[in-house]
mmCIF file of C-alpha atoms and ligand atoms in Angstrom:
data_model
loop_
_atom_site.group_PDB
_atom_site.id
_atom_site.type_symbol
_atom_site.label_atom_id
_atom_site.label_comp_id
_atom_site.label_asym_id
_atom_site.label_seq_id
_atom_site.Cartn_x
_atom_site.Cartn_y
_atom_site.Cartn_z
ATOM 1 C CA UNK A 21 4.836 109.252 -170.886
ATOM 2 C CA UNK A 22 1.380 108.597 -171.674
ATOM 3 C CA UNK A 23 -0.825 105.858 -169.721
ATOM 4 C CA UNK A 24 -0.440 103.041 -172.242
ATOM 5 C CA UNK A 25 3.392 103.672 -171.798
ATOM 6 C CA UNK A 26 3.056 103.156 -167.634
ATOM 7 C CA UNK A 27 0.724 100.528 -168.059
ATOM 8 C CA UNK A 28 2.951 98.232 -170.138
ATOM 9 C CA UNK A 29 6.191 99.161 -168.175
ATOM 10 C CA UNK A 30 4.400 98.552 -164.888
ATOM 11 C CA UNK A 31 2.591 94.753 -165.978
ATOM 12 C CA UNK A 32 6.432 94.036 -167.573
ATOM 13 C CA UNK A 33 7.835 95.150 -164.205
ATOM 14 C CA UNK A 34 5.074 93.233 -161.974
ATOM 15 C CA UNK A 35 6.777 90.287 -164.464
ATOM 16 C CA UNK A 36 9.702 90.385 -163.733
ATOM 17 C CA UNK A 37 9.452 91.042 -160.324
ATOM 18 C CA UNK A 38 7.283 87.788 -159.468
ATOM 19 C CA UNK A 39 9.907 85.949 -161.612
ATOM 20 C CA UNK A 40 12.389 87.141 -159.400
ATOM 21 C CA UNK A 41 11.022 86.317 -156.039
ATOM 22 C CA UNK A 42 10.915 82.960 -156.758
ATOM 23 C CA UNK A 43 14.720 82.779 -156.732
ATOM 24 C CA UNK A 44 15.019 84.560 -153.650
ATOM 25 C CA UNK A 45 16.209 81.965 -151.049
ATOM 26 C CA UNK A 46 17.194 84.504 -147.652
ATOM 27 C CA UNK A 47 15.901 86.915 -145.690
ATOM 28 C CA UNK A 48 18.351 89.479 -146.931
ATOM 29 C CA UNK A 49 17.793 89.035 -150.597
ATOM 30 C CA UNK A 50 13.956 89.585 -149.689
ATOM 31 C CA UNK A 51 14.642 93.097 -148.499
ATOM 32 C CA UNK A 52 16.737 94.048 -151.348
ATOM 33 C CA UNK A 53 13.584 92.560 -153.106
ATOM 34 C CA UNK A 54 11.374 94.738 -151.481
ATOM 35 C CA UNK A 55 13.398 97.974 -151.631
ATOM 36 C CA UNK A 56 13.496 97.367 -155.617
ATOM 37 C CA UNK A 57 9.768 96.796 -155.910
ATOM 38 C CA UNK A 58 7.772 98.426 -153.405
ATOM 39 C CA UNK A 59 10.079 101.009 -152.333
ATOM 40 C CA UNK A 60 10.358 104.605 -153.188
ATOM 41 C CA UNK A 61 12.038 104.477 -156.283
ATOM 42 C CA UNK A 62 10.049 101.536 -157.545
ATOM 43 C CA UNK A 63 8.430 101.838 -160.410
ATOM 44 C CA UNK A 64 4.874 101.353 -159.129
ATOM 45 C CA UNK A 65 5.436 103.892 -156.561
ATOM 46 C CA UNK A 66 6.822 106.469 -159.091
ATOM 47 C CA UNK A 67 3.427 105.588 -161.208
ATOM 48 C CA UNK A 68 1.708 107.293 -158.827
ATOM 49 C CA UNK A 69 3.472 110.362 -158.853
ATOM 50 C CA UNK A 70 3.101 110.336 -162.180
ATOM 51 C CA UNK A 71 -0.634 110.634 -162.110
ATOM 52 C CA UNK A 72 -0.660 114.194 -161.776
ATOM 53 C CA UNK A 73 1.077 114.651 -165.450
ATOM 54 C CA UNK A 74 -1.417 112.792 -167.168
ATOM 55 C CA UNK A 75 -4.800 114.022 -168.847
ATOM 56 C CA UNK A 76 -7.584 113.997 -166.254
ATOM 57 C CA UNK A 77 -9.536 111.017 -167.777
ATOM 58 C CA UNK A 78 -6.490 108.445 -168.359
ATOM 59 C CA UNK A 79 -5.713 109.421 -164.618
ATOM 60 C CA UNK A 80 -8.196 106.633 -163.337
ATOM 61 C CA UNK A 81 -7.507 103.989 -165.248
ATOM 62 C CA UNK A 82 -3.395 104.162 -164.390
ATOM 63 C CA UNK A 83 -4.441 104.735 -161.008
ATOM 64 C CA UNK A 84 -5.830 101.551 -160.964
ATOM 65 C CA UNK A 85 -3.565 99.775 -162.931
ATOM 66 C CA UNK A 86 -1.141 100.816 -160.117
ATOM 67 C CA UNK A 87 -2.832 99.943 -157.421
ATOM 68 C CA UNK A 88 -3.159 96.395 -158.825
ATOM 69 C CA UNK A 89 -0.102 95.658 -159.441
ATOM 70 C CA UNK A 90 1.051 96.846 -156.053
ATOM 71 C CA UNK A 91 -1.498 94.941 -154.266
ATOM 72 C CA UNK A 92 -0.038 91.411 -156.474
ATOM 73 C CA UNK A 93 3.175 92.578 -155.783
ATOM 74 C CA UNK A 94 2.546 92.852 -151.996
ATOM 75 C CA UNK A 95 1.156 89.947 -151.391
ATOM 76 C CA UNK A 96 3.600 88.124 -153.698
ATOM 77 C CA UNK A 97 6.064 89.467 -150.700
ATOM 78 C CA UNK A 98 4.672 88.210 -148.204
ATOM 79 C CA UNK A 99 3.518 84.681 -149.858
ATOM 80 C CA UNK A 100 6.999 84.367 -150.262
ATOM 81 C CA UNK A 101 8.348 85.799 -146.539
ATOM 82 C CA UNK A 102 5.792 83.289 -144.643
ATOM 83 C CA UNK A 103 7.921 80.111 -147.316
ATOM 84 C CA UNK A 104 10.670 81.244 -146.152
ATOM 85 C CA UNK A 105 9.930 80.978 -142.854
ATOM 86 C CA UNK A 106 8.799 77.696 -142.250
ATOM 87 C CA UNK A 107 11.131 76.139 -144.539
ATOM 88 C CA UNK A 108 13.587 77.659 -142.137
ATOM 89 C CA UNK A 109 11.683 76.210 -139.136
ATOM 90 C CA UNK A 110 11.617 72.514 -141.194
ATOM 91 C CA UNK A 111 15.225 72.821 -141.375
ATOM 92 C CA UNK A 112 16.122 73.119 -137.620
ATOM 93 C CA UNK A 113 13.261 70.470 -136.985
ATOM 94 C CA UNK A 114 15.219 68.386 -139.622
ATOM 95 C CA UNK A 115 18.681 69.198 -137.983
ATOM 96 C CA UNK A 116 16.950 67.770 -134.530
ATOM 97 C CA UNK A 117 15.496 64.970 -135.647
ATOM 98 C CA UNK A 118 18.830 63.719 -136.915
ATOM 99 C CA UNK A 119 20.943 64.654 -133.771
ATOM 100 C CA UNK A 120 23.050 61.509 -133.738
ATOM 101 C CA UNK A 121 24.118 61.749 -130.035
ATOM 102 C CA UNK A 122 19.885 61.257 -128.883
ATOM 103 C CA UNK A 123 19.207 58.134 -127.139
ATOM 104 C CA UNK A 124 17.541 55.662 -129.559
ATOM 105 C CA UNK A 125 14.152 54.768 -129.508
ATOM 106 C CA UNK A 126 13.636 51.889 -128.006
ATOM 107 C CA UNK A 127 11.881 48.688 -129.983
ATOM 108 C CA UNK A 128 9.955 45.544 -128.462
ATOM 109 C CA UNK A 129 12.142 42.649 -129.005
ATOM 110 C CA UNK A 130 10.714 39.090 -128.689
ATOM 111 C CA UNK A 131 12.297 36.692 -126.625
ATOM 112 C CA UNK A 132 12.092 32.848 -125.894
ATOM 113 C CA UNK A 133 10.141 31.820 -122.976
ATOM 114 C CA UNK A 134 12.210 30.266 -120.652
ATOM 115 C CA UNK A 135 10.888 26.624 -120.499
ATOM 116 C CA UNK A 136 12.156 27.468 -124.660
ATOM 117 C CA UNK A 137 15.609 28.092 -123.124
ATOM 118 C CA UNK A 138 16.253 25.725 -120.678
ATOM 119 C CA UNK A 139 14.652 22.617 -123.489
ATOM 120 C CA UNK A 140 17.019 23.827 -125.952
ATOM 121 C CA UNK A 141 20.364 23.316 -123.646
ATOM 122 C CA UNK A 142 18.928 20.393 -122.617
ATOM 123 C CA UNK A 143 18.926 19.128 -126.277
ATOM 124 C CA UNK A 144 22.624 20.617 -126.867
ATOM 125 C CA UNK A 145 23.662 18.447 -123.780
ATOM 126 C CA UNK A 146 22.210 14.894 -124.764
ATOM 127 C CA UNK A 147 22.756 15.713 -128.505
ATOM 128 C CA UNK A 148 26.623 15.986 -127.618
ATOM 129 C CA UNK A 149 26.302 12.994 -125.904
ATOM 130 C CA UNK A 150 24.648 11.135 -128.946
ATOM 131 C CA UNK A 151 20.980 10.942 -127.829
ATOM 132 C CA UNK A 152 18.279 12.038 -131.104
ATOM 133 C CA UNK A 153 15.363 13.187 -129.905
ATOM 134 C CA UNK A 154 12.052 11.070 -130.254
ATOM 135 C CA UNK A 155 8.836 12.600 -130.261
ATOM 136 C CA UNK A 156 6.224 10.616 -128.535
ATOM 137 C CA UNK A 157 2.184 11.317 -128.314
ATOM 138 C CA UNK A 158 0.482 13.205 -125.420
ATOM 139 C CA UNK A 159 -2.930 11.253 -125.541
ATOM 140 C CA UNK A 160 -2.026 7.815 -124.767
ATOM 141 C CA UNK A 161 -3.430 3.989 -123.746
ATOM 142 C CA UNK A 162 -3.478 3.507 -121.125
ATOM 143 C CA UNK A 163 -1.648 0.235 -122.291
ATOM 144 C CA UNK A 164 1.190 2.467 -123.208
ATOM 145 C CA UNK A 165 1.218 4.782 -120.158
ATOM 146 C CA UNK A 166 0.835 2.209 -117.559
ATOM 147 C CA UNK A 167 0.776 -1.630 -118.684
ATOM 148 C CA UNK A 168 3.604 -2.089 -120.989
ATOM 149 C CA UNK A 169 5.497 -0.337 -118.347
ATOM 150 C CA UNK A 170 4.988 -2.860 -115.690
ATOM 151 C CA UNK A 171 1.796 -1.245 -113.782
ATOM 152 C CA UNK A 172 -0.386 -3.792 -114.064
ATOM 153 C CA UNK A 173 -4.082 -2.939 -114.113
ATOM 154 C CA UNK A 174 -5.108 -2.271 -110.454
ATOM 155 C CA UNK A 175 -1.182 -1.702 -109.655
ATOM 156 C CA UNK A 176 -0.458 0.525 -106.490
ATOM 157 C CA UNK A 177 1.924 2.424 -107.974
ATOM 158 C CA UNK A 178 -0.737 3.809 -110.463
ATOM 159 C CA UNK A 179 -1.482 6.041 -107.439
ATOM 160 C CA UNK A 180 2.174 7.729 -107.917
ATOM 161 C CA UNK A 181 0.652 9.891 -110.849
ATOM 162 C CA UNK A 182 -3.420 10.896 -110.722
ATOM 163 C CA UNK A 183 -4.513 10.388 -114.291
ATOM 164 C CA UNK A 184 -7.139 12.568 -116.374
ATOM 165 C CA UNK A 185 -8.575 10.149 -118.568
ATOM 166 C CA UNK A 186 -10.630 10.709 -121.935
ATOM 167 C CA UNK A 187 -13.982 10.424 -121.425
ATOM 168 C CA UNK A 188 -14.255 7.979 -124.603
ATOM 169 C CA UNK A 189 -16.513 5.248 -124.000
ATOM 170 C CA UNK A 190 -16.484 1.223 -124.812
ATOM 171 C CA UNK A 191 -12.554 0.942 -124.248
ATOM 172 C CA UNK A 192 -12.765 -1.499 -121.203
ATOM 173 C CA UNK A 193 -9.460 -1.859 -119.924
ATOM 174 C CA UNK A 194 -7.427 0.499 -122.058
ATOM 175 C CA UNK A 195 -8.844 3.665 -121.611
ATOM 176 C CA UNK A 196 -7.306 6.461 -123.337
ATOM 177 C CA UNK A 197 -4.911 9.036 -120.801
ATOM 178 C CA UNK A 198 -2.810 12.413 -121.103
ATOM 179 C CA UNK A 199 -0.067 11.100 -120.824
ATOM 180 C CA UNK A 200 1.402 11.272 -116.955
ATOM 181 C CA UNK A 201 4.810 10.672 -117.744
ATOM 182 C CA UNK A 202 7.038 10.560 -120.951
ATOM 183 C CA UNK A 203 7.931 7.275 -120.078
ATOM 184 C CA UNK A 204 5.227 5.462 -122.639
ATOM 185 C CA UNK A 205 8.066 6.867 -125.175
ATOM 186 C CA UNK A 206 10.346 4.278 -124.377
ATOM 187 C CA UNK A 207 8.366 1.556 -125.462
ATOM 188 C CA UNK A 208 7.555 3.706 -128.955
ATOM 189 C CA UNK A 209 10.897 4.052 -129.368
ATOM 190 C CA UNK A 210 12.000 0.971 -128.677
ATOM 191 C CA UNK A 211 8.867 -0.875 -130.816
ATOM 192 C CA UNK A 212 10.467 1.804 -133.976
ATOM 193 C CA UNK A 213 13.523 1.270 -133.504
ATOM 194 C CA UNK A 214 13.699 -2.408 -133.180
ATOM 195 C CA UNK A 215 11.645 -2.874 -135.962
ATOM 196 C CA UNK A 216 14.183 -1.700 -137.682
ATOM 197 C CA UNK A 217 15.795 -4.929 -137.784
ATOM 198 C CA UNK A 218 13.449 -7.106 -135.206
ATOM 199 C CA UNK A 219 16.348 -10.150 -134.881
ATOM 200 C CA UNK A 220 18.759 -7.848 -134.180
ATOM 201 C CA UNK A 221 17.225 -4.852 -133.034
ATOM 202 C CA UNK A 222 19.821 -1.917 -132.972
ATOM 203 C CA UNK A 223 21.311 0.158 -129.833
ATOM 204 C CA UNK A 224 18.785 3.225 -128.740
ATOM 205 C CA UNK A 225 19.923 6.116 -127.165
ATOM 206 C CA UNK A 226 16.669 8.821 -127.280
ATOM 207 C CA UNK A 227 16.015 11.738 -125.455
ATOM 208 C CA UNK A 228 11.991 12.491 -125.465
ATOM 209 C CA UNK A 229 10.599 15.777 -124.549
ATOM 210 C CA UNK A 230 7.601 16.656 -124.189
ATOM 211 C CA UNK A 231 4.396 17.880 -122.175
ATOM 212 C CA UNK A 232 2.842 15.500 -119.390
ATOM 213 C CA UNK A 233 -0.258 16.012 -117.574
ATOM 214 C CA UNK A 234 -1.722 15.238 -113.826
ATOM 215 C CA UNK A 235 -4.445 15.841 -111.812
ATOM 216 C CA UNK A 236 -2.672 17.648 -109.162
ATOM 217 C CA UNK A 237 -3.764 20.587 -106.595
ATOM 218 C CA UNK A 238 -1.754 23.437 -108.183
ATOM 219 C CA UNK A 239 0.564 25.173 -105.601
ATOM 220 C CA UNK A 240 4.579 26.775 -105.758
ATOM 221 C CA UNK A 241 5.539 23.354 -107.096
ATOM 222 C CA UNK A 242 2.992 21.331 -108.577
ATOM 223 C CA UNK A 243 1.224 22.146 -111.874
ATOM 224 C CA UNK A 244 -1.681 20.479 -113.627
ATOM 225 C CA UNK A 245 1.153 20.140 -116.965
ATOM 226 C CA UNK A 246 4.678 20.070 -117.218
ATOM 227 C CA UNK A 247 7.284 19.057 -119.202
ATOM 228 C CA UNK A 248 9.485 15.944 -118.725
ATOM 229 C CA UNK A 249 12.297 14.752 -120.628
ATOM 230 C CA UNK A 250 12.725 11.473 -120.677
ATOM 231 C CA UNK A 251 16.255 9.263 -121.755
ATOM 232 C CA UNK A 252 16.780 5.687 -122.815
ATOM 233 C CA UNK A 253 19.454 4.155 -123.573
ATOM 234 C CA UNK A 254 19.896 0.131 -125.241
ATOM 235 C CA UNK A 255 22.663 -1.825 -125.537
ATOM 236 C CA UNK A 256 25.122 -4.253 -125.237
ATOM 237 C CA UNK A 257 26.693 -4.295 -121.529
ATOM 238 C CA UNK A 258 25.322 -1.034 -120.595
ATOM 239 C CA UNK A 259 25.432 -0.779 -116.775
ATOM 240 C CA UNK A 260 24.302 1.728 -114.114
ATOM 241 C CA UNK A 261 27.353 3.488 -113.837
ATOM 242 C CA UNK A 262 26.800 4.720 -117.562
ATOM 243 C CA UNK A 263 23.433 5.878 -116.182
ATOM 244 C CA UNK A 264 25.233 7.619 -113.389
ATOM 245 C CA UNK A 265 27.885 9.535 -115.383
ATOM 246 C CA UNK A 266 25.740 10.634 -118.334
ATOM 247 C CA UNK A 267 23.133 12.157 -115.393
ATOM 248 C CA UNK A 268 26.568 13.692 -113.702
ATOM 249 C CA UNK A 269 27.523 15.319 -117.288
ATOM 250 C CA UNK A 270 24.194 17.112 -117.387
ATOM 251 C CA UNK A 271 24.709 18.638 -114.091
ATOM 252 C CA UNK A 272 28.080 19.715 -114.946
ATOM 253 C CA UNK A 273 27.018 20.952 -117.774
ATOM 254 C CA UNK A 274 24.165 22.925 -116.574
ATOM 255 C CA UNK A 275 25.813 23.941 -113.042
ATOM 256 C CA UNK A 276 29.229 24.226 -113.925
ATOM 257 C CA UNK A 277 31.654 21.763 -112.975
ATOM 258 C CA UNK A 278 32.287 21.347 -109.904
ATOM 259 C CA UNK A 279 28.368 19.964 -109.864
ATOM 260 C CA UNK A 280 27.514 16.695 -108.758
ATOM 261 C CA UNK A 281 24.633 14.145 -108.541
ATOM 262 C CA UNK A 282 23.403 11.886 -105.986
ATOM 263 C CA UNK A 283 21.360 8.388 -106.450
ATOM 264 C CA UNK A 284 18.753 7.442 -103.782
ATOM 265 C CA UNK A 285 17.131 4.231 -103.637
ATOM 266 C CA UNK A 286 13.254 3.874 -104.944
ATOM 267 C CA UNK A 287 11.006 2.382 -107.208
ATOM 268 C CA UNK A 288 8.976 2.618 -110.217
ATOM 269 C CA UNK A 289 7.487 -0.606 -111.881
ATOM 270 C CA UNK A 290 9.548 -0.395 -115.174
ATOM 271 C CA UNK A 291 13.140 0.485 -113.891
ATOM 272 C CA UNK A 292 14.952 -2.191 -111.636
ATOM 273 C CA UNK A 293 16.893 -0.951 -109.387
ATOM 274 C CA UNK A 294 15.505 2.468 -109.545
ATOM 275 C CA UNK A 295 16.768 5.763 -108.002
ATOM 276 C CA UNK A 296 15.806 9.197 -107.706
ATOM 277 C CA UNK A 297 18.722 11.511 -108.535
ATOM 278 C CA UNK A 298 19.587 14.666 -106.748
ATOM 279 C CA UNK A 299 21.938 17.527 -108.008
ATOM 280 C CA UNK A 300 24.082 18.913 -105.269
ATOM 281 C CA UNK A 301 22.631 22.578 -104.719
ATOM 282 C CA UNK A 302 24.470 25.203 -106.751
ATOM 283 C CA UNK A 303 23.971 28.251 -104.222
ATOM 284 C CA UNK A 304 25.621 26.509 -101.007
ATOM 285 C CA UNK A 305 26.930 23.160 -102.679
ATOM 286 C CA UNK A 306 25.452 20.777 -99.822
ATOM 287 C CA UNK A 307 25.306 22.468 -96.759
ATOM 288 C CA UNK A 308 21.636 23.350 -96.950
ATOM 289 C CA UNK A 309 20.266 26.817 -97.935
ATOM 290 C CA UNK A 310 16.801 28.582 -98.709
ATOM 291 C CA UNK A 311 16.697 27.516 -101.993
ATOM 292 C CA UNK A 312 17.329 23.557 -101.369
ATOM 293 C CA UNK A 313 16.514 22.964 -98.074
ATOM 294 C CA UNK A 314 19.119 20.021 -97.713
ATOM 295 C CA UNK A 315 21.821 20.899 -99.746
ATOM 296 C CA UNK A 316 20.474 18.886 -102.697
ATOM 297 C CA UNK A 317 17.572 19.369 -105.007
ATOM 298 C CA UNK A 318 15.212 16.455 -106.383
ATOM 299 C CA UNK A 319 15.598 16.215 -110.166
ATOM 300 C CA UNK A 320 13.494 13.640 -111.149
ATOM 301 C CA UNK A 321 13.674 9.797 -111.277
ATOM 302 C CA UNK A 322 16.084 6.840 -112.865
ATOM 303 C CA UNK A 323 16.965 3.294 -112.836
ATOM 304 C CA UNK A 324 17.902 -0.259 -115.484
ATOM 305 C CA UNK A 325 15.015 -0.592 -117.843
ATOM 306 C CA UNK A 326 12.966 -3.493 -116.952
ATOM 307 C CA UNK A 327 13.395 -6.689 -118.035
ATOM 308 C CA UNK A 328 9.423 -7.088 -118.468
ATOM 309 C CA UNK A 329 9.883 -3.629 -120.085
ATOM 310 C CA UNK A 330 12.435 -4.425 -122.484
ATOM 311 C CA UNK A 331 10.966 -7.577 -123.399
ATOM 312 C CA UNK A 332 7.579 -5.559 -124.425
ATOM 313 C CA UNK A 333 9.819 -2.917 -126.462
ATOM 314 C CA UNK A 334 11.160 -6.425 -128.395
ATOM 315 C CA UNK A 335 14.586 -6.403 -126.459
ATOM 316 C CA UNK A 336 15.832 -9.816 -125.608
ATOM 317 C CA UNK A 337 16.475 -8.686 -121.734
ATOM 318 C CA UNK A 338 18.997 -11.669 -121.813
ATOM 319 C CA UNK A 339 21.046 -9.727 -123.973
ATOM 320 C CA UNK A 340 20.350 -6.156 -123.436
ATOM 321 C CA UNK A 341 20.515 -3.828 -120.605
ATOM 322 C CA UNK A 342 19.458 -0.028 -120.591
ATOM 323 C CA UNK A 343 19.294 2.665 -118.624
ATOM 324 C CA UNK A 344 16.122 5.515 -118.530
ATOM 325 C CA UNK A 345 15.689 8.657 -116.438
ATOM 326 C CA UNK A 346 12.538 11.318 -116.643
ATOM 327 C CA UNK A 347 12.772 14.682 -114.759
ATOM 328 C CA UNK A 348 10.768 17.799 -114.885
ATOM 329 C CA UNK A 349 12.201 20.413 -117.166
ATOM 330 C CA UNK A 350 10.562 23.303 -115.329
ATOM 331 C CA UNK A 351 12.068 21.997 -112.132
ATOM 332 C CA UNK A 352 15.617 22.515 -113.767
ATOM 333 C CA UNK A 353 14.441 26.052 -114.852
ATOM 334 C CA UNK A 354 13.406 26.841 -111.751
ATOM 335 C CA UNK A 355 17.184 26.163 -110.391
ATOM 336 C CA UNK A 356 18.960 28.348 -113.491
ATOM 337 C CA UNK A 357 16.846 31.171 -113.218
ATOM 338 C CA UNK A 358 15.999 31.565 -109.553
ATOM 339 C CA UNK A 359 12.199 31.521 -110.380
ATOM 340 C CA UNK A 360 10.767 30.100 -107.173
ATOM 341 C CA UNK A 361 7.317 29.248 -108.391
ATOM 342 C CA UNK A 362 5.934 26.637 -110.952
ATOM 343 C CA UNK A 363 2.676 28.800 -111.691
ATOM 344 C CA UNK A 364 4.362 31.556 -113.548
ATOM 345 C CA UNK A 365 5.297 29.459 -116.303
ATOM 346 C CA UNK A 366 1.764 29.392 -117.873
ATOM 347 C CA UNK A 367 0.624 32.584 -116.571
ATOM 348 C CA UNK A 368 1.813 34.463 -119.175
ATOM 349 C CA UNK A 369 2.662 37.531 -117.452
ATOM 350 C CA UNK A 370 4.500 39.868 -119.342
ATOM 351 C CA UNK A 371 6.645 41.006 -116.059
ATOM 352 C CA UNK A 372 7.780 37.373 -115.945
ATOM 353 C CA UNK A 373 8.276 36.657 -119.599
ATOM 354 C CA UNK A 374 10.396 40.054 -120.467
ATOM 355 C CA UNK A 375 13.109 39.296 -117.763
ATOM 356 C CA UNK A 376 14.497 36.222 -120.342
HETATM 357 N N1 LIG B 407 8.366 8.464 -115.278
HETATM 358 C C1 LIG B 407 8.832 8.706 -113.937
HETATM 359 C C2 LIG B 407 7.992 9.828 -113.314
HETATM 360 O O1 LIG B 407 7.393 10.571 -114.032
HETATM 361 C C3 LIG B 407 10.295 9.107 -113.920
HETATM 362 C C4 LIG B 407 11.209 8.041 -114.396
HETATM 363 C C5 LIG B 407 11.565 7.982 -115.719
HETATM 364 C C6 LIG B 407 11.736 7.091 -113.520
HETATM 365 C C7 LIG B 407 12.445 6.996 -116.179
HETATM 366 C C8 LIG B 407 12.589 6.132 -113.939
HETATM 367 C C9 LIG B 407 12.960 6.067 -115.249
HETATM 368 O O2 LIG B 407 7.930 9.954 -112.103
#
């Protein structure tokens, strides 16, 4: 054969060969690879036994040739041993990293804050019962937060709730308040809804929710804000035994039903009589225990609406009767969920929040 000959079988082979590898997917069609191309009957190898049969001067330049194409041919192999490898390794990663039987990853959920909860079965509750919710402003007159309610300026009972009061000067006698109580929403909604039709001002049954605020020294019970909800109800021949069972619902409905609510004698300017109402304790029902002392718990306050203060909502008191009761919302959280201290409400502590 002379060199041109080798030369042109050995750059066809080298061809062919690289063309090959790249369809060779296993370890054992490597080797047979191999063996066929770099072994000792390959036809590089037998090149350079063939040296010796060629004139002296074509001997370098097939000698070179040969070398390479066995060098390209070489590292072709192992190019294409180290692909073969790690794709192997990807695939048992791959075959891992969809084991169905792992435990999942697990995600942050959101959740509602509890105070979130607790407002939103309260709203299921009185909405069953027919009360819409009326949403009522948290800077107030004090006109609305204490006169048309019966406190009169100078009034005692203005004592009951330590005010923070805007510092907005010129307003003489009607300063403007945070709101201490919900309670100025009974004389918005009644003003609304009796305008309505002012001769003959329609029924009002209202549920208002909402933030109050007080100067108070903060401790396990007493924060600076809370929420209240407040009810109202108007109407035709609406006495204090409707009051009694619609307060005796929610506590079934919140503490299951053997539940049950008791009415103590008090007073507040703008509810005659007036009662505080207490909800027989859940945990020992009445025989007194660490979380109610007593056997009850103190919900929050009640009574008939005023005359004075249905007169000022524009309800002729000589025809309509009502009922209204404001509690603290927290206070009822406190009882569903164990949590025995108003502070962590605001606190924002994830510790607290994630166990809702
Ligand atoms: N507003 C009163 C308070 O905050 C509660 C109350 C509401 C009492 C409605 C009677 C009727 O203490």
């Amino acid at each position: 054969m002379s060199a041109a000959t080798i030369l042109q079988e050995l750059e066809a082979v080298s061809k062919a060969a690289v063309d090959e590898l790249k369809r060779v997917t296993n370890e054992e069609a490597l080797l047979a690879w191999r063996t066929t191309y770099l072994g000792k009957n390959a036809v590089v190898v037998k090149a350079f036994s063939s040296l010796g049969a060629l004139p002296t001067d074509e001997r370098p330049l097939v000698g070179q040739g040969a070398n390479r194409v066995k060098a390209a041919l070489e590292s072709a192999y192992n190019e294409r041993a180290q692909a073969l490898k790690e794709s192997a390794l990807i695939q048992s990663l791959g075959a891992q990293a969809l084991d169905v039987t792992l435990p999942g990853r697990p995600r942050n959920r959101g959740r509602l804050h509890p105070d979130t909860l607790i407002l939103r079965e309260l709203l299921q509750i009185f909405g069953d019962m027919g009360f819409q919710v009326f949403q009522s402003r948290e800077v107030e007159t004090d006109e609305y937060n204490f006169q048309l309610l019966n406190f009169p300026l100078g009034h005692p009972a203005r004592d009951m709730q330590d005010t923070y009061f805007l510092d907005v000067p010129n307003r003489g006698d009607n300063p403007l308040v945070l709101r201490t109580h919900t309670s100025p929403g009974q004389i918005r909604a009644m003003r609304e809804i009796a305008s309505l039709n002012p001769s003959n001002p329609p029924p009002v049954r209202v549920i208002v929710p909402g933030m109050v605020f007080r100067y108070e020294q903060v401790d396990v019970r007493h924060e600076t804000q809370f929420d209240q909800l407040e009810g109202l109800a108007i109407g035709e021949g609406i006495t204090f035994s409707d009051l009694k069972g619609t307060l005796t619902d929610m506590a079934r409905r919140l503490f299951g039903p053997s539940a049950r609510a008791r009415f103590r004698a008090s007073y507040f300017p703008f509810t005659e009589p007036s009662a505080e109402f207490d909800i027989q304790c859940f945990q020992c029902h009445g025989k007194g225990c660490g979380v109610c002392g007593g056997g009850w718990l103190e919900i929050g306050g009640s009574g008939m609406v005023h005359p004075v203060v249905l007169a000022n909502g524009g309800y002729d008191p000589a025809r309509y009767t009502g009922f209204a009761f404001g509690f603290g919302v927290q206070r009822i959280a406190m009882l569903r969920y164990g949590i025995n201290d108003i502070r962590y409400f605001w606190e924002n502590d994830l510790r607290f929040l994630e166990q809702f």
